[in-house]
Coordinates of C-alpha atoms and ligand atoms in Angstrom, one line a residue:
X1 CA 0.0 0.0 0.0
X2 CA 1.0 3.4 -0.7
X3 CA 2.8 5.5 2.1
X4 CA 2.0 9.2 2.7
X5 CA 5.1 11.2 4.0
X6 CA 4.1 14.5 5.5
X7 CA 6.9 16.8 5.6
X8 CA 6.8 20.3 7.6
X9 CA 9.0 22.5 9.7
X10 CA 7.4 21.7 12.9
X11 CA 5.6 18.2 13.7
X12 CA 3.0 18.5 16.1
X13 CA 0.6 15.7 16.3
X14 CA -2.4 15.5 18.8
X15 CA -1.9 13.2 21.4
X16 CA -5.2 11.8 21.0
X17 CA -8.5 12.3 20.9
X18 CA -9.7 15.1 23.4
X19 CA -5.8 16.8 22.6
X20 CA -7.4 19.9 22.2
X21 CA -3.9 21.8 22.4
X22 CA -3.2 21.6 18.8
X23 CA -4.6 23.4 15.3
X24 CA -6.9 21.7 13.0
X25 CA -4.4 21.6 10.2
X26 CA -2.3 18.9 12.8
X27 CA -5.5 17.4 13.4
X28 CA -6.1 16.4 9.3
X29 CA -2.5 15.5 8.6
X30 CA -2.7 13.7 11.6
X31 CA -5.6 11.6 10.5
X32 CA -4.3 11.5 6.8
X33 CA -1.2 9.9 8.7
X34 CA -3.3 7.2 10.1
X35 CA -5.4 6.1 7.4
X36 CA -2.2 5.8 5.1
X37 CA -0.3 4.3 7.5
X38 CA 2.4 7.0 7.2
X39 CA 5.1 9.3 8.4
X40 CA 5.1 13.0 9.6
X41 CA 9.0 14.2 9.6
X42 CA 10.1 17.7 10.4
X43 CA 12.2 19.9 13.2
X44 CA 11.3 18.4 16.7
X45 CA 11.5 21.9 17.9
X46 CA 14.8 21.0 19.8
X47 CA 18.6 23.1 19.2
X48 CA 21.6 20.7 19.4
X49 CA 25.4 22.2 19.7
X50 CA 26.1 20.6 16.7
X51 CA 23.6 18.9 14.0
X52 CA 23.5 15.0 14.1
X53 CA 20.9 14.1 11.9
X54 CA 20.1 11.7 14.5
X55 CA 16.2 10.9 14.3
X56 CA 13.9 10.9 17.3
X57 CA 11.0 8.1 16.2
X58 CA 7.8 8.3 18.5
X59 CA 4.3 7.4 18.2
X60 CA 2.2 9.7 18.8
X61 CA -1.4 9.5 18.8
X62 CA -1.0 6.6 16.4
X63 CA 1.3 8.7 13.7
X64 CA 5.0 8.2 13.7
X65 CA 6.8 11.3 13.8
X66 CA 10.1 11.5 12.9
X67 CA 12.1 14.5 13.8
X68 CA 15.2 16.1 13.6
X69 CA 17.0 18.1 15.9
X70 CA 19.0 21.8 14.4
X71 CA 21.8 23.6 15.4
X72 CA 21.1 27.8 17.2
X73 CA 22.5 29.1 13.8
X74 CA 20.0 27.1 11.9
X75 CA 17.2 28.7 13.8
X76 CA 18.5 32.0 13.3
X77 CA 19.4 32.0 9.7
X78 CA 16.6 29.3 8.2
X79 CA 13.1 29.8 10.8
X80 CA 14.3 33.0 12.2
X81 CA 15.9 34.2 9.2
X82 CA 14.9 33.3 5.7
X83 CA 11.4 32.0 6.2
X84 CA 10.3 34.3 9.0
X85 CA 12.3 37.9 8.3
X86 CA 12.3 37.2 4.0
X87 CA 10.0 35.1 2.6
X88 CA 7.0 35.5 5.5
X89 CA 7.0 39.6 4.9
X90 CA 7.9 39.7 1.1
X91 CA 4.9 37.1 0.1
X92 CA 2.9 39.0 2.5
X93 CA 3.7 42.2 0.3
X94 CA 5.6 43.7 3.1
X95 CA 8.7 44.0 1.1
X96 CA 9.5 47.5 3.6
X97 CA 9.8 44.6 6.2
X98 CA 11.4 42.1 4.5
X99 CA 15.6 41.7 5.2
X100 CA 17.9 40.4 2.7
X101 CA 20.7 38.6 4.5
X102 CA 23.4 36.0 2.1
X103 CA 23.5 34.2 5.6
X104 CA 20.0 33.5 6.2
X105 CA 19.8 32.2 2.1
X106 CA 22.7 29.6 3.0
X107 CA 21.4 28.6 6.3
X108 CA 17.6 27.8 4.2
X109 CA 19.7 26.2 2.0
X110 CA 21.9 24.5 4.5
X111 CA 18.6 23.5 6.9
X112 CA 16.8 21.9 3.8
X113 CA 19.8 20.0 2.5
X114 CA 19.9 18.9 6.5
X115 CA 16.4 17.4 6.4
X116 CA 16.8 15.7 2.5
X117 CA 19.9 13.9 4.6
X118 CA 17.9 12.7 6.7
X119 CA 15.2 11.9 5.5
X120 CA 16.0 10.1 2.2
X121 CA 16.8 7.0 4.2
X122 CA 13.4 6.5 5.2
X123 CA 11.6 6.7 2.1
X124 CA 10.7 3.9 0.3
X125 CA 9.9 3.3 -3.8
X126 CA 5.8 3.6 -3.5
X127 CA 6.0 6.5 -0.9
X128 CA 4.0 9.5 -1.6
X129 CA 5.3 12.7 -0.2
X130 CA 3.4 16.2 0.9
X131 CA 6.0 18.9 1.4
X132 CA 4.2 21.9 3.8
X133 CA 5.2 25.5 3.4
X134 CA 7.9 28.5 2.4
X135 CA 10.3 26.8 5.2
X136 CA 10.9 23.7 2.6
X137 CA 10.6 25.0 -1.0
X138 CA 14.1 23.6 -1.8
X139 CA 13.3 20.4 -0.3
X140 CA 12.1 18.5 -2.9
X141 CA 15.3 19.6 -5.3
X142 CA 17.7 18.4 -2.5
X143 CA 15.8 15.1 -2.5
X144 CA 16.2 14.7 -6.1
X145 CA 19.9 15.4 -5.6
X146 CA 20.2 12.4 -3.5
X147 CA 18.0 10.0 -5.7
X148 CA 14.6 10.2 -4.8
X149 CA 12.4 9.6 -7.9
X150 CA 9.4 9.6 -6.1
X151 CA 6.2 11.6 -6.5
X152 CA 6.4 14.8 -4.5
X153 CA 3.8 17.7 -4.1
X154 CA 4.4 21.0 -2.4
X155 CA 1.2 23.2 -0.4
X156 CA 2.1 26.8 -0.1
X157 CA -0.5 27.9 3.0
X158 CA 0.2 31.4 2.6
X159 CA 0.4 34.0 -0.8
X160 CA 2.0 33.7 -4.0
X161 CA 2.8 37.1 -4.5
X162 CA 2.1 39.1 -7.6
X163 CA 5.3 39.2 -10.1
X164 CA 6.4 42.4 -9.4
X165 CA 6.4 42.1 -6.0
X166 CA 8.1 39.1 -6.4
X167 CA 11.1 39.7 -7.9
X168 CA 12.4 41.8 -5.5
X169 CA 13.4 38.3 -3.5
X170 CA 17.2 37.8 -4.5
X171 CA 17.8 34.8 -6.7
X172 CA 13.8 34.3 -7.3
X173 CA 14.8 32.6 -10.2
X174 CA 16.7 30.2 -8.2
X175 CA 14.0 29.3 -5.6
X176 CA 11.4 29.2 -9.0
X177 CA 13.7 26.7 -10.3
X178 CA 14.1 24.4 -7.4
X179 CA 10.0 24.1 -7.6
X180 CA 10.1 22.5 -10.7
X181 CA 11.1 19.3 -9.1
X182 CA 8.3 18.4 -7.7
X183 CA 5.3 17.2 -9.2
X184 CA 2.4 18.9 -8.0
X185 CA 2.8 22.4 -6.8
X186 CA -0.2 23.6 -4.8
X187 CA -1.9 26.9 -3.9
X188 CA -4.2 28.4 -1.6
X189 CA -6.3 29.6 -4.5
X190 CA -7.1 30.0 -8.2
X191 CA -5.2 34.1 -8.1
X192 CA -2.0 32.7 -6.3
X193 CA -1.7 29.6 -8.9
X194 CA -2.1 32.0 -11.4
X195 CA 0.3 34.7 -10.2
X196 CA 2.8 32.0 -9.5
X197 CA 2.5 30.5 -13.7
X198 CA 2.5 34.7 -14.8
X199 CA 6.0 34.4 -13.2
X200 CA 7.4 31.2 -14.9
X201 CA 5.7 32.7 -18.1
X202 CA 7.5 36.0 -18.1
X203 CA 10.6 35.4 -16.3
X204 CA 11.6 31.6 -17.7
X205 CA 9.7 31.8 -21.1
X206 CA 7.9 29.3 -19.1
X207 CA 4.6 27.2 -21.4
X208 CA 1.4 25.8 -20.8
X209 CA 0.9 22.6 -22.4
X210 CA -2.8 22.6 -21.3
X211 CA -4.4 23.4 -18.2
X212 CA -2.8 23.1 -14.8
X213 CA 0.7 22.1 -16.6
X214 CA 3.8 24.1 -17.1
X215 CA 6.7 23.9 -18.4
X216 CA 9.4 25.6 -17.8
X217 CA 13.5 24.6 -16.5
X218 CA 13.4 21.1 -18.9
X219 CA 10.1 19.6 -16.4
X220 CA 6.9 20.3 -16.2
X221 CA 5.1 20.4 -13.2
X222 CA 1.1 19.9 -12.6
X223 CA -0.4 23.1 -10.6
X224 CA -3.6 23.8 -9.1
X225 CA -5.7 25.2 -6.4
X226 CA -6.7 23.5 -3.1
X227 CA -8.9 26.0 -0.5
X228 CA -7.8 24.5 2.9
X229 CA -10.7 23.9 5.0
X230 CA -10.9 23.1 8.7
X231 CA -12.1 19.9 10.8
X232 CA -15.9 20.7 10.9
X233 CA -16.6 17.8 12.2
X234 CA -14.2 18.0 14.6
X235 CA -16.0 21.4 15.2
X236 CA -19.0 20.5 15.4
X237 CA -17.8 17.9 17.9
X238 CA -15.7 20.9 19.9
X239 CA -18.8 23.0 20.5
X240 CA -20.7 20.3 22.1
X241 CA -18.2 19.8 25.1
X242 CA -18.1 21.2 28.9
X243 CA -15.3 23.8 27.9
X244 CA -17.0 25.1 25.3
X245 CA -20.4 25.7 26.5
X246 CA -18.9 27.0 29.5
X247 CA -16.8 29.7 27.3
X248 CA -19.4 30.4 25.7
X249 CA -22.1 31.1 29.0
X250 CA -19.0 33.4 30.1
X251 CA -18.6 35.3 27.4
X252 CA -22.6 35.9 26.7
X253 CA -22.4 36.7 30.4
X254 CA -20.0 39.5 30.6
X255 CA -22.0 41.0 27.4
X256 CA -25.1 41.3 28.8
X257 CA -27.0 44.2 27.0
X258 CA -24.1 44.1 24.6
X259 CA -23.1 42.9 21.1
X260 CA -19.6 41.2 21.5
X261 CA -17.4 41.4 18.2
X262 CA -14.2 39.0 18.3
X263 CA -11.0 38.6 16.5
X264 CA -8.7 35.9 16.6
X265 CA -5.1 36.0 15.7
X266 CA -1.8 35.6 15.9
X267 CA 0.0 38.4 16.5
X268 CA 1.1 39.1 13.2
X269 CA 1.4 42.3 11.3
X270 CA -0.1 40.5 8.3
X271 CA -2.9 40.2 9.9
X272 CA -4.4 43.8 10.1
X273 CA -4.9 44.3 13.6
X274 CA -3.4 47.7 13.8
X275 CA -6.1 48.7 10.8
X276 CA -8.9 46.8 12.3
X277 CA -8.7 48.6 15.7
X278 CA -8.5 51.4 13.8
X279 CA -11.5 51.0 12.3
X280 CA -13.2 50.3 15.5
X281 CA -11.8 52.8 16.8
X282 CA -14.0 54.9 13.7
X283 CA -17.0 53.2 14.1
X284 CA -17.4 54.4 18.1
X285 CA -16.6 57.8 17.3
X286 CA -19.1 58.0 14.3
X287 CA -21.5 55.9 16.3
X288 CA -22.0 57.5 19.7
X289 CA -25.8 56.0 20.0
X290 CA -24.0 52.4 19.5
X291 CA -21.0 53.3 21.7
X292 CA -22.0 51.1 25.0
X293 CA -23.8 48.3 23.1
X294 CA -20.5 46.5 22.1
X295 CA -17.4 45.0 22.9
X296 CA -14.5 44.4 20.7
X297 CA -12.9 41.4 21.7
X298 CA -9.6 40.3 19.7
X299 CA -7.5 37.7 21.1
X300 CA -4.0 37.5 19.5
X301 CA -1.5 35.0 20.8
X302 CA 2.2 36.5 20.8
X303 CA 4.0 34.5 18.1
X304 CA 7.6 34.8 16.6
X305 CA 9.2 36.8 19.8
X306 CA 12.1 36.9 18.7
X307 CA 11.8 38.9 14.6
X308 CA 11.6 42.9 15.7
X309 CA 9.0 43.6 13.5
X310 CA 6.5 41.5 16.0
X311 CA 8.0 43.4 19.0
X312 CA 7.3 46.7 17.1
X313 CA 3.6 45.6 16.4
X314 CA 3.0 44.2 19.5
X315 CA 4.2 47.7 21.3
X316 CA 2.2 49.7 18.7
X317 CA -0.8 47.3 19.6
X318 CA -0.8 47.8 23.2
X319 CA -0.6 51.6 22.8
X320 CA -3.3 51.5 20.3
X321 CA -5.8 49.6 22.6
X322 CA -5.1 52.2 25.2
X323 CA -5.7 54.9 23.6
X324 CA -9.2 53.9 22.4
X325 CA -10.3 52.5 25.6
X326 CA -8.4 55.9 27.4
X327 CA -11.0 57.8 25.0
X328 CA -14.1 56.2 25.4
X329 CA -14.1 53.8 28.6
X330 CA -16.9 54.3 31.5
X331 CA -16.8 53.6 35.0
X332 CA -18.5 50.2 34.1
X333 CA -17.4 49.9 30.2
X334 CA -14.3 49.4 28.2
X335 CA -14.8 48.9 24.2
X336 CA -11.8 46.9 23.5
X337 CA -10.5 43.8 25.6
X338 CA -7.5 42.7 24.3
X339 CA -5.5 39.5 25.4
X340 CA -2.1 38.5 24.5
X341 CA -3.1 34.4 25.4
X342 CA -3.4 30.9 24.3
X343 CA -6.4 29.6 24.3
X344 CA -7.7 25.8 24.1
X345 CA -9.5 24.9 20.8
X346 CA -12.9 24.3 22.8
X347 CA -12.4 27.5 24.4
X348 CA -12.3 29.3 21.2
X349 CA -15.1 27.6 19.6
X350 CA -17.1 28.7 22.4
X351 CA -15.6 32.3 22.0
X352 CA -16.7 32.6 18.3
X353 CA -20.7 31.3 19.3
X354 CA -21.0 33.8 21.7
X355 CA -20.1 36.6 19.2
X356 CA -22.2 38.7 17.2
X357 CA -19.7 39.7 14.6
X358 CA -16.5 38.0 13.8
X359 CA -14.3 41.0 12.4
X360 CA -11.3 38.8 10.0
X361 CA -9.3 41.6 8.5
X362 CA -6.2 40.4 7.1
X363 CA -3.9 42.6 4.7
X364 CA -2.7 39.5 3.1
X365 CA -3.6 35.7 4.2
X366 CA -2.7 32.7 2.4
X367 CA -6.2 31.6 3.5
X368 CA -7.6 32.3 7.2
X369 CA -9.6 29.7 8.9
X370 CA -10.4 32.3 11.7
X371 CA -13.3 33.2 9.3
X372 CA -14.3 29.6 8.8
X373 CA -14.0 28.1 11.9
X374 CA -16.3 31.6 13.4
X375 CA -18.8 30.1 10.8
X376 CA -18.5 27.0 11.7
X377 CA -19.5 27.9 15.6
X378 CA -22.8 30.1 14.9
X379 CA -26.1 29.0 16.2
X380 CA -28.3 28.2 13.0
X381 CA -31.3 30.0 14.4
X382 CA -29.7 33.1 15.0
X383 CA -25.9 33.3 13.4
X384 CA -23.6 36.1 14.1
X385 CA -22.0 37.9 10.8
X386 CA -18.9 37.5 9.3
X387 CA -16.7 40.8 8.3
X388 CA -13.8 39.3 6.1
X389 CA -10.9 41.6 3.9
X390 CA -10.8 41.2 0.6
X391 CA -7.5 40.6 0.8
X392 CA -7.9 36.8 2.3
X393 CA -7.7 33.5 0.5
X394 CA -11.4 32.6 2.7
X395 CA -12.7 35.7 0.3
X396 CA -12.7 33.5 -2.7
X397 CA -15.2 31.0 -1.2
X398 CA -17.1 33.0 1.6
X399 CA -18.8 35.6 -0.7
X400 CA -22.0 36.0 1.7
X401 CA -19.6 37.6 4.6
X402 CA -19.4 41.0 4.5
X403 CA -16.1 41.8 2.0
X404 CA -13.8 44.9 3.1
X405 CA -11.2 46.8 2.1
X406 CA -9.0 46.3 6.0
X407 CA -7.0 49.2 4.5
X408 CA -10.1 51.7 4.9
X409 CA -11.3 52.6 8.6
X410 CA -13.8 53.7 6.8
X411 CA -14.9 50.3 5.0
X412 CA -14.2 49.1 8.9
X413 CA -16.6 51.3 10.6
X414 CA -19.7 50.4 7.7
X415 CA -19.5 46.8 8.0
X416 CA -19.6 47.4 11.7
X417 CA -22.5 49.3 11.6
X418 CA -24.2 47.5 8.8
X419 CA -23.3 43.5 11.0
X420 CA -24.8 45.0 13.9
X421 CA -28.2 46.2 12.6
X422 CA -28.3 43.3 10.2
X423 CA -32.0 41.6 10.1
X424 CA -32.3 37.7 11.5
X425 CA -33.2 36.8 8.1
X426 CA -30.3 38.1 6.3
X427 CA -27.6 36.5 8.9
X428 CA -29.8 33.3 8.7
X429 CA -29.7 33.5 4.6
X430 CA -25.7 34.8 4.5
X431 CA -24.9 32.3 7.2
X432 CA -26.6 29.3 5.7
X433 CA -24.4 29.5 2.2
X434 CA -21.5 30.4 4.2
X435 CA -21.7 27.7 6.7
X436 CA -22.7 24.9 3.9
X437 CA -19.0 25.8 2.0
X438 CA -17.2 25.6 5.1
X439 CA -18.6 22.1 6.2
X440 CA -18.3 20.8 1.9
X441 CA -15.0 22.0 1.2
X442 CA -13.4 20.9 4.8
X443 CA -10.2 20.0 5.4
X444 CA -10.6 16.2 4.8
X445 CA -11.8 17.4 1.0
X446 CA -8.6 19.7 0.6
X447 CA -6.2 16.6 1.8
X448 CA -7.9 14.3 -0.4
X449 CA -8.1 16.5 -3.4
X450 CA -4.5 17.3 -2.8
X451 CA -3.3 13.7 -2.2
X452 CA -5.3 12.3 -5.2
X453 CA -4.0 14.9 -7.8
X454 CA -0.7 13.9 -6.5
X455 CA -1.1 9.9 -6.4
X456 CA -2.5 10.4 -10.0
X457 CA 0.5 12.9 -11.8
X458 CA 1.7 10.8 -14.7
X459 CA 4.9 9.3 -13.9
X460 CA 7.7 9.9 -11.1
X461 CA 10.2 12.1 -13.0
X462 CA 14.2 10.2 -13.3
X463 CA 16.5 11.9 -10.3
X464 CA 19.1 14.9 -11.0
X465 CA 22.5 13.7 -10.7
X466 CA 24.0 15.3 -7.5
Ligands
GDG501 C1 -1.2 29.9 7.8 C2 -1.6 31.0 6.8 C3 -3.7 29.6 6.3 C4 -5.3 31.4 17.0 N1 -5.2 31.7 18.3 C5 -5.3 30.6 19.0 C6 -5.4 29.6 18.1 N2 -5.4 30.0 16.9 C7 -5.6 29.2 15.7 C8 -6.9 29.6 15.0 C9 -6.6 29.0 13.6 C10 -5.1 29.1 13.5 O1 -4.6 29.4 14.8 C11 -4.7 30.3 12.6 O2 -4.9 29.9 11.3 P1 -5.0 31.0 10.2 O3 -5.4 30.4 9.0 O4 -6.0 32.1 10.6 O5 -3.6 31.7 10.1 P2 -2.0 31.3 10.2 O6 -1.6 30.8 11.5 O7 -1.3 32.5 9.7 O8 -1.8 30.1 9.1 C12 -3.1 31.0 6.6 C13 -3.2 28.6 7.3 O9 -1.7 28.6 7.4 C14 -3.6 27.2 6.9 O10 -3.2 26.9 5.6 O11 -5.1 29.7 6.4 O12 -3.5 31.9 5.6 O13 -1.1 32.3 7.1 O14 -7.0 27.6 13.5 O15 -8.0 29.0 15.6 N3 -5.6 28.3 18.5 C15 -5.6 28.0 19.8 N4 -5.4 29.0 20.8 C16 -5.3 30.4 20.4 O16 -5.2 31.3 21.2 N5 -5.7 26.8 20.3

């Protein structure tokens, strides 16, 4: 039987069933794991003085993971570095953010020829293997290098930038190249895919043979769009349980009179936050009658510490929610709660069903399941609205939210007002299309879709001499 190899920077399985601690993307690839009998290899989240390439091998919640320790210098020049300070801001069309380093390019390079050593020995002829993400784009080239003729496909979860923007990576030829070793290249959506073949067609005289195939570098590679979806079964599964409920009486408690709008994110500047309190911050001065009937609630998780550009937003965010709750607080009333925390899966879900809007305003998301899994936690008889940018992946499918512009306060502010005097009957109609494309095209349909196409690519392609 065929094997699936799941390859990502970080491995993260659930420990089980009630492991509420990890994402739903962990929880699919998990479960793909286990029906295919396969592996999940990647970074075990470890440093090491020096770089072994010795394997740690444990079964976890019935997947075997297999994970590799990395060196300081590999964190700081390939995570750190070249994903998190070049790639991450420049696909996310921060290109003012995005730092240009030779060390960080050799220590991607360096990391991804690390994981090809190890993990070549593992994979056997039949094996099919999923490459995750802007941490591994070489990976499948370095795999080839060492012999591996075996069917690979590559997910990008975030943007393919637009050409222009593009090219203002060093040596985006280079990484373009290295892509055309694998087999399948996937994308979040239909405009990435296409920005992505606009590329190969202008800067490598690239051709399409017919639809989906391109040719370009002596291969040709299959491409195509797969939305990622999230567990809603799982979800619908989450909502029913103790933690959830409980949230949820909490949060419907401490908004007693009171509309509560959420956000949930990590603390990322891609994500808009600065724009969307900003925007809130619009709505309660043009809205003084509304003023004391809501609550902005936006939870946002610190994440990469350790990049300045998250300490500057997280600084400019704290100073931000200040000021608007400095302006406009009462004695028993504070517009914005913000929370820097983790919270549990459950919790969340019970978070999201409490709240009459659900305010997703990314500049620039590869997707966003924020906006999905908010959807996927709304009472049928009388759903909350969804407010989602323009600018996300989730915009291509969810048409019936409310679309924005999360660059215009303005834009902000309307949608506000409109969600929040929006008849039962319109959030029942909008939420009913919405919610019947988030449970359709869930993540179990995006993993099959992805591992078909990949399982049905012609032929494996002969290996590059090293
Ligand atoms: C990348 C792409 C693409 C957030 N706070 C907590 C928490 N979360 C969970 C959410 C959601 C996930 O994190 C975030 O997913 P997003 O899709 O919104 O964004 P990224 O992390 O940037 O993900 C994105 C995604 O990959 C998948 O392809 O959609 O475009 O950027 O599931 O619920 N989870 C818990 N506690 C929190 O406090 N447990």
């Amino acid at each position: 039987m065929t094997r699936l190899i799941v390859v990502s920077n970080r491995v993260n399985p659930p420990s089980g069933e009630g492991d509420e601690s990890v994402g739903g993307l962990a929880m699919a690839l998990a479960a793909a794991l286990r029906e295919y009998s396969g592996l999940w290899f990647g970074w075990s989240g470890r440093t090491t003085p020096e770089f072994t390439g010795q394997l740690n091998i444990e079964k976890v919640g019935g997947v075997t993971a297999a994970t590799v320790d990395l060196e300081e210098a590999d964190l700081d020049e390939y995570y750190n570095g070249y994903a998190n300070k070049t790639l991450w801001p420049l696909f996310h069309y921060r290109n003012d953010l995005a730092l240009f380093d030779r060390s960080y390019g050799e220590g991607y390079r360096r990391v991804n020829a690390r994981f090809a050593d190890t993990l070549a020995p593992l994979i056997e002829p039949d094996d099919l293997i999923w490459i995750h993400d802007y941490h591994l784009i070489p990976l499948a080239r370095e795999l080839r290098k060492r012999g591996i003729k075996n069917r690979i496909g590559f997910f990008l979860h975030i943007p393919w930038p637009a050409h222009q923007v593009f090219i203002n990576l060093p040596r985006h030829r280079e990484l373009v190249e290295s892509m055309f070793d694998y087999d399948l290249l996937g994308f979040q959506t239909a405009d990435f895919q296409h920005a992505f073949e606009e590329y190969v067609v202008a800067e490598a005289s690239g051709v399409q043979p017919g639809p989906g195939r391109l040719k370009a570098f002596g291969q040709t590679v299959q491409t195509g769009a797969f939305p990622i979806g999230i567990d809603a079964e799982d979800f619908a599964r989450l909502l029913k349980n103790a933690k959830a409920r409980r949230m949820r009486d909490l949060m419907t408690a401490c908004t007693v009179f009171r509309h509560l709008i959420v956000g949930v994110d990590r603390l990322d500047y891609s994500k808009g936050l600065e724009e969307r309190f900003l925007g809130f911050e619009r709505f309660l001065t043009e809205n003084p009658d509304m003023r004391r009937e809501v609550l902005m609630l936006q939870i946002a998780p610190v994440s990469r510490e350790s990049v300045e550009a998250y300490q500057q937003i997280r600084e400019r965010l704290d100073s931000l929610s200040g000021r608007i709750n400095g302006a406009f607080a009462d004695v028993d009333w504070a517009p914005v709660r913000y929370v820097n925390k983790n919270y549990r899966r459950d919790e969340l879900a019970g978070i999201y069903g409490a709240a009459r809007v659900g305010l997703v305003t990314p500049l620039r998301d590869g997707m966003n399941l924020v906006a999905k899994e908010y959807v996927a936690s709304q009472n049928p008889d009388d759903p909350g609205v969804l407010i989602l940018s323009r600018f996300a992946g989730a915009a291509r499918q969810m048409k019936d939210a409310l679309l924005i512009n999360p660059n215009s306060a303005e834009e902000v502010a309307d949608a506000l007002r409109r969600a929040l005097a929006m008849d039962k009957a319109e959030r029942v109609r909008r939420w009913t299309t919405l919610f019947d494309t988030v449970q359709r095209e869930d993540v179990t349909a995006w993993r099959d879709a992805f591992v078909q196409a990949l399982a049905g690519v012609r032929q494996a392609r002969p290996a590059l001499a090293s």
